[in-house]
Coordinates of C-alpha atoms in Angstrom, one line a residue:
Chain R
M19 CA 3.5 4.8 13.4
P20 CA 1.4 2.4 11.3
D21 CA 0.8 4.9 8.4
S22 CA 4.2 6.3 8.3
I23 CA 5.8 4.2 5.5
E24 CA 8.7 6.2 3.6
G25 CA 8.0 7.0 0.4
L26 CA 4.3 5.8 0.3
P27 CA 1.1 8.1 -0.4
P28 CA -0.8 8.1 2.7
L29 CA -3.7 5.7 2.7
E30 CA -6.1 9.0 2.9
E31 CA -5.4 9.4 -1.1
L32 CA -7.4 6.4 -2.3
D33 CA -11.5 6.4 -4.1
R34 CA -13.6 9.6 -4.2
D35 CA -17.3 8.9 -4.6
G36 CA -17.9 6.3 -1.6
A37 CA -19.2 3.7 -4.2
I38 CA -19.0 1.4 -1.4
R39 CA -20.0 3.1 1.7
E40 CA -23.3 1.7 1.6
T41 CA -21.9 -1.5 2.6
A42 CA -20.1 -0.1 5.5
D43 CA -23.3 1.7 6.7
R44 CA -25.2 -1.4 6.8
A45 CA -22.4 -3.3 8.3
G46 CA -22.3 -1.0 11.1
V47 CA -25.0 -2.5 13.0
S48 CA -22.6 -5.5 14.1
R49 CA -20.5 -3.6 16.5
S50 CA -22.1 -5.6 19.2
R51 CA -19.7 -6.8 22.2
L52 CA -21.3 -10.1 22.6
L53 CA -20.6 -12.2 19.7
R54 CA -22.1 -15.6 19.8
R55 CA -20.9 -18.1 17.3
G56 CA -22.5 -21.2 16.2
A57 CA -19.2 -23.1 15.6
L58 CA -18.5 -26.0 13.3
A59 CA -15.0 -25.6 14.6
A60 CA -13.0 -28.6 13.8
G61 CA -9.5 -27.5 14.2
G62 CA -7.8 -26.9 10.8
L63 CA -10.7 -26.4 8.7
A64 CA -9.1 -23.4 6.8
I65 CA -9.1 -24.9 3.2
G66 CA -12.3 -26.4 3.7
A67 CA -13.8 -23.3 4.9
L68 CA -14.8 -21.6 2.0
P69 CA -16.9 -24.4 0.3
V70 CA -18.4 -24.7 4.1
A71 CA -19.3 -20.9 3.9
M72 CA -20.6 -21.4 0.5
S73 CA -23.1 -24.1 1.5
I74 CA -24.1 -21.9 4.4
A75 CA -24.6 -18.9 2.2
Q76 CA -26.4 -20.9 -0.4
G77 CA -28.9 -22.2 2.1
G78 CA -29.4 -18.6 3.3
G79 CA -28.0 -19.2 6.7
L80 CA -25.6 -16.1 6.8
P81 CA -26.4 -13.3 9.0
K82 CA -26.8 -10.0 7.1
S83 CA -23.9 -8.6 8.9
D84 CA -21.8 -11.3 7.8
V85 CA -23.1 -10.7 4.3
D86 CA -22.2 -7.2 4.5
I87 CA -18.4 -8.0 5.5
L88 CA -18.4 -10.4 2.8
N89 CA -19.4 -7.8 0.3
Y90 CA -16.8 -5.4 1.6
A91 CA -14.4 -7.7 1.3
L92 CA -15.5 -8.5 -2.2
T93 CA -15.5 -4.9 -3.1
L94 CA -11.8 -4.5 -1.9
E95 CA -10.8 -7.9 -3.7
Y96 CA -12.4 -6.8 -6.9
L97 CA -10.4 -3.5 -6.7
E98 CA -7.3 -5.5 -6.3
A99 CA -7.7 -8.2 -8.8
A100 CA -8.8 -5.7 -11.3
F101 CA -5.7 -3.6 -10.7
Y102 CA -3.5 -6.6 -11.1
A103 CA -5.2 -7.9 -14.1
E104 CA -4.7 -4.8 -15.7
A105 CA -1.2 -4.3 -14.8
V106 CA -0.7 -8.1 -16.3
S107 CA -2.1 -7.2 -19.4
K108 CA -0.5 -3.9 -19.8
G109 CA 3.1 -5.8 -19.9
A110 CA 4.9 -2.9 -18.6
L111 CA 6.4 -4.4 -15.5
K112 CA 9.7 -6.1 -15.5
G113 CA 11.6 -8.6 -13.1
D114 CA 10.2 -9.3 -9.6
A115 CA 7.4 -6.9 -10.0
A116 CA 6.2 -8.6 -13.1
Q117 CA 6.3 -12.1 -11.5
F118 CA 4.6 -10.5 -8.2
A119 CA 1.9 -9.1 -10.6
Q120 CA 1.2 -12.5 -12.0
V121 CA 1.2 -14.5 -8.9
V122 CA -1.0 -11.9 -7.0
A123 CA -3.4 -11.6 -9.9
Q124 CA -4.2 -15.2 -9.7
H125 CA -4.6 -15.0 -6.0
E126 CA -7.1 -12.1 -5.9
A127 CA -8.9 -13.2 -8.7
A128 CA -9.4 -16.6 -6.5
H129 CA -10.7 -14.5 -3.7
V130 CA -13.1 -12.9 -5.7
Q131 CA -14.6 -16.0 -7.1
A132 CA -14.6 -17.6 -3.7
L133 CA -16.4 -14.6 -2.1
Q134 CA -18.9 -14.3 -5.2
K135 CA -19.9 -18.1 -4.8
T136 CA -20.1 -17.7 -0.9
L137 CA -22.6 -14.7 -1.3
G138 CA -24.5 -16.2 -4.3
D139 CA -27.0 -13.6 -5.5
K140 CA -26.3 -11.5 -2.6
A141 CA -22.8 -10.5 -4.1
V142 CA -22.5 -6.7 -5.0
K143 CA -21.5 -6.2 -8.4
K144 CA -18.1 -5.2 -9.6
P145 CA -17.6 -1.5 -9.8
S146 CA -15.8 0.3 -12.6
F147 CA -12.4 1.2 -11.9
D148 CA -9.8 3.6 -13.3
F149 CA -6.5 3.2 -12.0
K150 CA -4.9 6.2 -13.4
G151 CA -1.8 5.1 -15.0
T152 CA -0.5 3.3 -12.0
T153 CA -0.7 -0.2 -13.8
S154 CA 1.8 0.6 -16.5
D155 CA 4.6 2.3 -14.4
Q156 CA 6.9 0.0 -12.5
D157 CA 7.4 2.5 -9.6
K158 CA 3.8 3.5 -9.1
F159 CA 2.5 -0.1 -9.7
I160 CA 4.8 -0.8 -6.7
T161 CA 3.9 1.9 -4.5
T162 CA 0.2 1.2 -5.3
A163 CA 0.3 -2.5 -4.6
I164 CA 2.1 -2.0 -1.5
T165 CA -0.9 0.5 -0.3
L166 CA -3.5 -1.9 -1.4
E167 CA -2.2 -4.9 0.4
D168 CA -1.1 -3.2 3.5
T169 CA -4.7 -1.9 3.4
G170 CA -6.1 -5.6 2.8
V171 CA -4.4 -7.0 5.6
A172 CA -5.7 -4.0 8.0
A173 CA -9.3 -4.3 6.3
Y174 CA -9.4 -8.3 7.2
E175 CA -8.0 -7.9 10.5
G176 CA -10.7 -5.0 11.2
Q177 CA -13.4 -7.5 10.6
V178 CA -12.3 -10.7 12.5
T179 CA -14.0 -10.3 15.7
R180 CA -17.0 -9.1 13.9
I181 CA -17.7 -12.0 12.0
K182 CA -20.4 -14.3 13.4
T183 CA -20.2 -17.5 11.2
P184 CA -17.2 -19.5 12.0
A185 CA -16.7 -20.9 8.4
V186 CA -16.8 -17.4 7.2
L187 CA -14.1 -16.4 10.0
M188 CA -12.2 -19.5 8.8
A189 CA -12.6 -18.2 5.2
A190 CA -11.4 -14.6 6.0
G191 CA -8.8 -16.0 8.1
S192 CA -7.3 -18.0 5.2
I193 CA -7.2 -14.8 3.3
L194 CA -5.8 -12.5 5.7
P195 CA -2.0 -14.0 5.8
V196 CA -2.2 -14.2 1.8
E197 CA -2.7 -10.6 2.0
A198 CA 0.1 -10.1 4.3
R199 CA 2.6 -12.2 2.5
H200 CA 1.7 -10.1 -0.7
A201 CA 2.2 -6.9 1.1
A202 CA 5.6 -8.3 2.5
W203 CA 6.6 -9.6 -0.9
I204 CA 6.1 -6.4 -2.7
R205 CA 7.5 -4.3 0.2
D206 CA 10.8 -6.4 -0.2
I207 CA 10.9 -6.3 -3.9
Q208 CA 10.8 -2.2 -3.3
G209 CA 13.1 -2.0 -0.5
A210 CA 15.3 -5.3 -0.3
G211 CA 14.4 -5.5 3.2
E212 CA 15.5 -2.2 4.1
S213 CA 12.8 0.4 3.4
P214 CA 10.1 -0.1 3.3
T215 CA 10.7 -3.0 5.6
P216 CA 8.3 -6.0 4.7
A217 CA 7.4 -6.5 8.5
P218 CA 7.2 -3.1 9.9
E219 CA 5.6 -3.7 13.2
A220 CA 5.4 -6.7 15.8
F221 CA 1.4 -6.3 15.5
D222 CA -0.2 -5.6 12.4
P223 CA -2.7 -2.6 12.9
A224 CA -6.4 -3.1 12.1
K225 CA -8.6 -0.7 10.4
S226 CA -12.3 -0.2 10.6
M227 CA -14.4 -0.5 7.7
S228 CA -14.9 3.5 7.6
E229 CA -11.2 3.7 7.8
V230 CA -10.6 1.3 4.6
L231 CA -13.5 3.1 3.1
D232 CA -12.0 6.4 3.3
A233 CA -9.0 5.4 2.1
V234 CA -10.1 3.6 -0.8
K235 CA -12.4 6.5 -1.8
A236 CA -9.4 8.9 -1.5
T237 CA -7.6 6.7 -4.2
G238 CA -10.3 7.7 -6.9
F239 CA -9.8 4.3 -8.3
I240 CA -13.5 3.3 -8.1
T241 CA -15.3 5.6 -10.7
S242 CA -18.9 3.8 -10.3
Chain Q
M18 CA 10.1 -24.2 -7.9
N19 CA 8.2 -25.9 -5.2
Q20 CA 8.7 -24.2 -1.6
H21 CA 7.9 -27.5 0.1
D22 CA 11.5 -28.6 -1.4
L23 CA 12.8 -26.2 1.1
R24 CA 11.2 -27.4 3.9
P25 CA 12.8 -30.6 5.1
T26 CA 12.9 -29.6 9.0
L27 CA 9.2 -29.4 9.3
D28 CA 9.2 -33.1 10.1
Q29 CA 12.5 -33.2 12.0
L30 CA 11.4 -30.8 15.0
D31 CA 11.3 -31.6 19.2
S32 CA 11.8 -34.7 21.1
D33 CA 9.8 -34.9 24.5
G34 CA 6.4 -33.3 24.0
A35 CA 6.9 -30.8 26.5
I36 CA 3.9 -28.9 25.4
R37 CA 1.8 -31.7 24.7
E38 CA -0.1 -30.9 27.9
A39 CA -1.2 -27.8 26.9
A40 CA -2.7 -29.3 23.8
S41 CA -4.6 -32.0 25.7
R42 CA -6.3 -29.4 27.8
V43 CA -7.3 -27.4 25.0
N44 CA -8.6 -30.3 22.7
G45 CA -11.7 -30.6 24.5
H46 CA -12.6 -26.9 23.8
T47 CA -11.2 -27.2 20.3
R48 CA -13.6 -30.0 19.3
A49 CA -16.8 -28.2 20.7
A50 CA -19.3 -28.1 18.3
F51 CA -20.8 -24.8 19.8
L52 CA -18.7 -22.1 21.0
R53 CA -19.7 -18.9 22.8
R54 CA -17.8 -16.0 22.9
T55 CA -18.1 -13.3 25.6
G56 CA -16.7 -10.2 24.2
A57 CA -16.0 -8.7 27.7
F58 CA -13.4 -6.6 26.6
V59 CA -12.8 -3.1 25.1
G60 CA -13.7 -2.9 21.6
G61 CA -11.0 -1.6 19.5
S62 CA -8.3 -2.0 21.7
L63 CA -5.3 -3.9 20.6
F64 CA -2.5 -5.6 21.9
A65 CA -0.5 -3.5 19.7
A66 CA -1.3 -0.2 21.5
G67 CA -0.1 -1.4 24.7
V68 CA -3.5 -2.5 25.9
V69 CA -2.8 -5.9 26.6
P70 CA -6.0 -8.0 27.3
N71 CA -6.1 -8.9 30.9
L72 CA -7.5 -12.2 31.1
A73 CA -7.4 -12.6 34.9
L74 CA -11.4 -11.7 34.9
A75 CA -12.6 -13.7 31.9
A76 CA -10.0 -16.0 30.6
S77 CA -11.7 -19.4 29.6
T78 CA -9.8 -22.6 30.3
G79 CA -9.6 -23.1 26.3
D80 CA -8.3 -19.4 25.5
V81 CA -5.6 -20.0 28.4
A82 CA -4.4 -23.0 26.8
I83 CA -4.5 -21.6 23.4
L84 CA -2.5 -18.5 24.6
N85 CA 0.0 -21.1 26.1
Y86 CA 0.2 -22.9 22.8
A87 CA 1.0 -19.6 21.2
L88 CA 3.5 -18.5 23.9
T89 CA 5.1 -21.9 23.6
L90 CA 5.6 -21.1 19.8
E91 CA 6.7 -17.8 20.2
Y92 CA 9.3 -18.7 22.9
L93 CA 10.9 -21.0 20.2
E94 CA 10.9 -18.3 17.7
A95 CA 12.1 -15.7 19.9
A96 CA 14.8 -17.8 21.3
F97 CA 15.8 -19.1 17.9
Y98 CA 16.3 -15.5 16.3
K99 CA 17.9 -14.1 19.5
E100 CA 20.7 -16.9 19.2
A101 CA 20.9 -16.2 15.6
V102 CA 21.5 -12.6 16.1
A103 CA 24.0 -13.3 19.2
K104 CA 25.8 -15.6 17.2
A105 CA 26.3 -13.3 14.3
A106 CA 26.8 -15.7 11.7
L107 CA 24.5 -14.2 9.2
S108 CA 24.9 -11.6 6.4
G109 CA 23.2 -9.5 4.2
E110 CA 19.3 -9.2 4.2
T111 CA 19.1 -12.3 6.3
K112 CA 21.0 -10.7 9.0
R113 CA 18.5 -7.6 8.7
F114 CA 15.5 -10.1 8.6
A115 CA 16.9 -11.9 12.0
Q116 CA 17.3 -8.7 13.7
V117 CA 13.9 -7.3 12.8
V118 CA 12.1 -10.5 13.3
A119 CA 13.9 -11.2 16.7
D120 CA 12.4 -8.0 18.1
H121 CA 9.1 -9.1 16.9
E122 CA 8.9 -12.3 18.3
A123 CA 10.2 -10.9 21.7
A124 CA 7.1 -8.6 21.7
H125 CA 4.8 -11.4 20.8
V126 CA 6.3 -13.1 24.0
D127 CA 5.9 -10.2 26.1
A128 CA 2.4 -9.6 25.2
L129 CA 1.5 -13.2 25.7
K130 CA 3.3 -13.5 29.1
Q131 CA 1.3 -10.1 30.4
T132 CA -2.0 -11.3 29.0
L133 CA -1.6 -14.7 30.6
G134 CA -0.1 -13.4 33.9
S135 CA 0.5 -16.1 36.3
K136 CA -1.0 -18.6 34.1
A137 CA 1.6 -18.3 31.5
V138 CA 3.5 -21.4 30.8
K139 CA 7.5 -21.4 31.5
K140 CA 10.2 -20.9 28.8
P141 CA 11.3 -24.3 27.6
A142 CA 14.8 -25.3 27.0
F143 CA 16.2 -25.1 23.5
D144 CA 18.7 -26.6 21.4
F145 CA 18.7 -25.3 17.8
K146 CA 21.3 -28.1 16.6
G147 CA 23.7 -25.4 15.0
T148 CA 20.9 -23.9 12.9
T149 CA 21.3 -20.5 13.9
G150 CA 25.1 -20.3 13.2
D151 CA 24.7 -20.9 9.4
Q152 CA 23.2 -18.9 6.7
A153 CA 21.4 -21.4 4.7
T154 CA 20.2 -23.7 7.5
F155 CA 19.0 -20.6 9.5
E156 CA 17.0 -19.5 6.4
K157 CA 15.5 -22.9 5.9
T158 CA 14.5 -23.3 9.5
A159 CA 13.1 -19.7 9.7
M160 CA 10.7 -20.4 6.7
V161 CA 9.5 -23.6 8.5
L162 CA 9.3 -21.9 11.9
E163 CA 7.1 -18.5 10.3
D164 CA 4.9 -21.0 8.1
T165 CA 4.3 -23.2 11.0
G166 CA 3.5 -19.8 12.8
V167 CA 1.0 -18.8 10.5
K168 CA -0.7 -22.1 10.2
A169 CA -0.8 -22.3 14.0
Y170 CA -2.6 -19.1 14.5
L171 CA -4.9 -19.5 11.7
G172 CA -5.8 -23.1 12.9
Q173 CA -7.0 -21.5 16.4
A174 CA -9.1 -18.5 14.8
G175 CA -12.3 -20.6 15.2
N176 CA -11.7 -22.0 18.8
I177 CA -10.7 -18.6 20.6
K178 CA -13.7 -17.4 22.7
A179 CA -12.7 -14.0 24.0
E180 CA -12.9 -11.0 21.3
A181 CA -9.8 -9.5 22.9
V182 CA -7.8 -12.6 22.3
L183 CA -9.1 -13.1 19.0
K184 CA -7.9 -9.4 17.9
A185 CA -4.5 -10.3 19.5
A186 CA -3.9 -13.3 17.4
A187 CA -5.5 -11.6 14.5
S188 CA -2.6 -9.0 15.0
I189 CA 0.2 -11.4 15.0
L190 CA -1.1 -14.0 12.3
P191 CA -0.3 -11.6 9.5
V192 CA 2.9 -10.4 11.0
E193 CA 4.1 -14.2 11.1
A194 CA 2.9 -14.4 7.6
R195 CA 5.0 -11.1 6.5
H196 CA 7.9 -12.9 8.1
A197 CA 7.2 -16.1 6.1
A198 CA 7.1 -14.1 3.1
W199 CA 10.0 -12.3 3.4
I200 CA 12.5 -15.2 4.3
A201 CA 10.7 -16.9 1.3
N202 CA 11.7 -13.8 -1.0
I203 CA 15.2 -13.9 0.5
M204 CA 15.6 -17.5 -0.6
R205 CA 13.9 -16.9 -4.0
G206 CA 11.5 -19.0 -3.1
Q207 CA 7.6 -18.4 -3.2
P208 CA 6.6 -15.8 -0.9
A209 CA 2.8 -16.3 -1.3
P210 CA 2.7 -20.1 -2.4
A211 CA -1.2 -20.2 -2.6
A212 CA -4.3 -18.0 -2.7
F213 CA -5.7 -19.4 0.4
E214 CA -3.6 -20.2 3.6
P215 CA -3.7 -23.7 4.9
A216 CA -4.3 -24.1 8.7
A217 CA -2.9 -26.6 11.0
T218 CA -4.5 -28.2 14.0
M219 CA -2.6 -28.1 17.5
D220 CA -1.8 -31.5 17.0
E221 CA -0.3 -31.3 13.8
V222 CA 1.7 -28.2 14.9
L223 CA 3.2 -29.8 18.1
Q224 CA 4.0 -33.0 16.1
A225 CA 6.0 -30.9 13.6
V226 CA 7.6 -28.9 16.6
K227 CA 8.2 -32.2 18.2
D228 CA 9.9 -33.6 15.2
T229 CA 12.4 -30.6 15.0
G230 CA 14.0 -31.7 18.4
F231 CA 14.6 -28.2 19.1
L232 CA 12.6 -28.5 22.4
S233 CA 15.2 -29.9 24.7
G234 CA 13.3 -30.0 27.8
A235 CA 10.5 -28.1 29.6
A236 CA 12.2 -25.5 32.2
S237 CA 9.6 -26.0 34.6
A238 CA 9.7 -29.9 34.7
S239 CA 13.6 -30.3 34.5
P240 CA 15.3 -28.6 37.1
G241 CA 18.6 -30.2 35.9
S242 CA 18.2 -28.7 32.5
P243 CA 20.6 -29.5 29.6
V244 CA 24.0 -27.6 30.1
G245 CA 26.0 -26.6 27.3
A246 CA 25.4 -24.0 24.6
Q247 CA 22.2 -22.2 25.8
P248 CA 22.5 -19.1 27.5
R249 CA 19.4 -18.3 29.5
M250 CA 17.1 -20.5 27.9
T251 CA 15.0 -20.9 31.0
G252 CA 12.3 -19.0 32.3

C-alpha cells in the first residue's frame, strides 16, 4: 500500500552507486532497543532546537550514531536542495510548480545549512548530482519531487526512535513535518486532491536507512 | 500573503478546560531534566500496520498523559470532520479533503484508544458553532486545527518515553502536516510557511483549544451534557 502511488516511479528507481551507503553501515550500530536520552526537554523547544544541537555538536558532545544519522539526513537534504536549486535556475517550470520549487528550494537549503552547522567538521561533503533532465520538465519535475519528498518524510520518520540526543530529535522533528507539507503540496499540485492524494494514509510509513538509501541509489541522481 | 491572517480562530477555541487535567498530570514529566526511555517494544512495529503498542505493560504516567492529550485533540478533529461530512455543506476539493481527513482522524482516535485501553479519556462533548456547515469557515477552522495538531505532536516528541509511543506519534505527525498543507493549498495560502516547523507546549495548545469554545464539556464529568445539535458526541 504505502508505495503504490498511481503514476509515480517506484522508489526503487532512484541512485545507483551507493555513495552514501557508508553512512548507513556506520549507523547500523544504533538499533539498540534501550535508548537513554539525556534530555533538556523543555516543552516547545523546536525552533530553538537547531542552535542547541549545534552547540552540542560543536562541543563534540554528539554520540557517533547521531552524527551518522545527521549525515544521512544531510545527504538527503543535499540532494533535495540541489534538485530544487537546479529546477529554479533552469526556469522551465510554470504556475504552482514554479512557486513550489522556489519555496522548497529555500527550505531545503536552510535544512542543509542547519545540518552542516550542527555537524561542523563532521559534515559529509556534498556529492555530485545528475538529475537527468527531471529539473527542466514540468511533469518529470513534479513526479520526482513527489518521490523525493515522500522519501524525506519516511527517512526522517525512520530515524526518530534511533536518535539519542534530545536536541537532535527536536531538530529532526521540526524538519519532518515540513517535508510532509512539501509532499502534500506537490501532490495536490499534481492531482488537485484526487490522485495522488496529498495524504494517502492515516499513518505515514517510515523507512529504514537501507531502504531509503536503496531508493536514492536507484535514482542514479548521485554520481559521486 | 500571510497565512497567519487566516487564523483568527486559534485564539477563539474551548471554554471549560475539560482536558486541562491531562496537562497538569503530564507537566511534571515534561519538565524533567533527564528522560530515560525504555524501549520495551518490538522494533519496527508501526501503529499503522495494526501493531498497536500495548501500554498495559510498560506505560509510564507521562506517556499515558501525553497519549490522552493526543487522544483529546484527535477526538476534537475526528468529531469536527465527521460533523462536516454529515452536514454535507462542503463542495469541490474541500469536500474531498473533509472525507479523507475524517477517515484519518477516526483512525487516529481508534489507534490511541486501543493503545490506552482502559486508561483512555472519554470523548468530550463538542459544539463546533456552525463551522462545519459553511465552506469558508470550515476551511479556516480546519487549517487551525491541523496546524495545531502538528505543533502539539511536535511539542511532545522530546517528552515521550516509550519507543513504541514515539514511533506511533511520529507516524501521525507528518499526516497532520499533510492535512495542514493540503487545506492551505486549497485556500491558496502557504502550504509550507517555514523551513522549520514550530512546536507548541501542552499549555499553549490547550489554551488554544479552550479558546475555540468547541469543547462544551467533558462527557465523563457532565452526565447532563448539552443537548441539541450534537449527535453522539459522548463516549
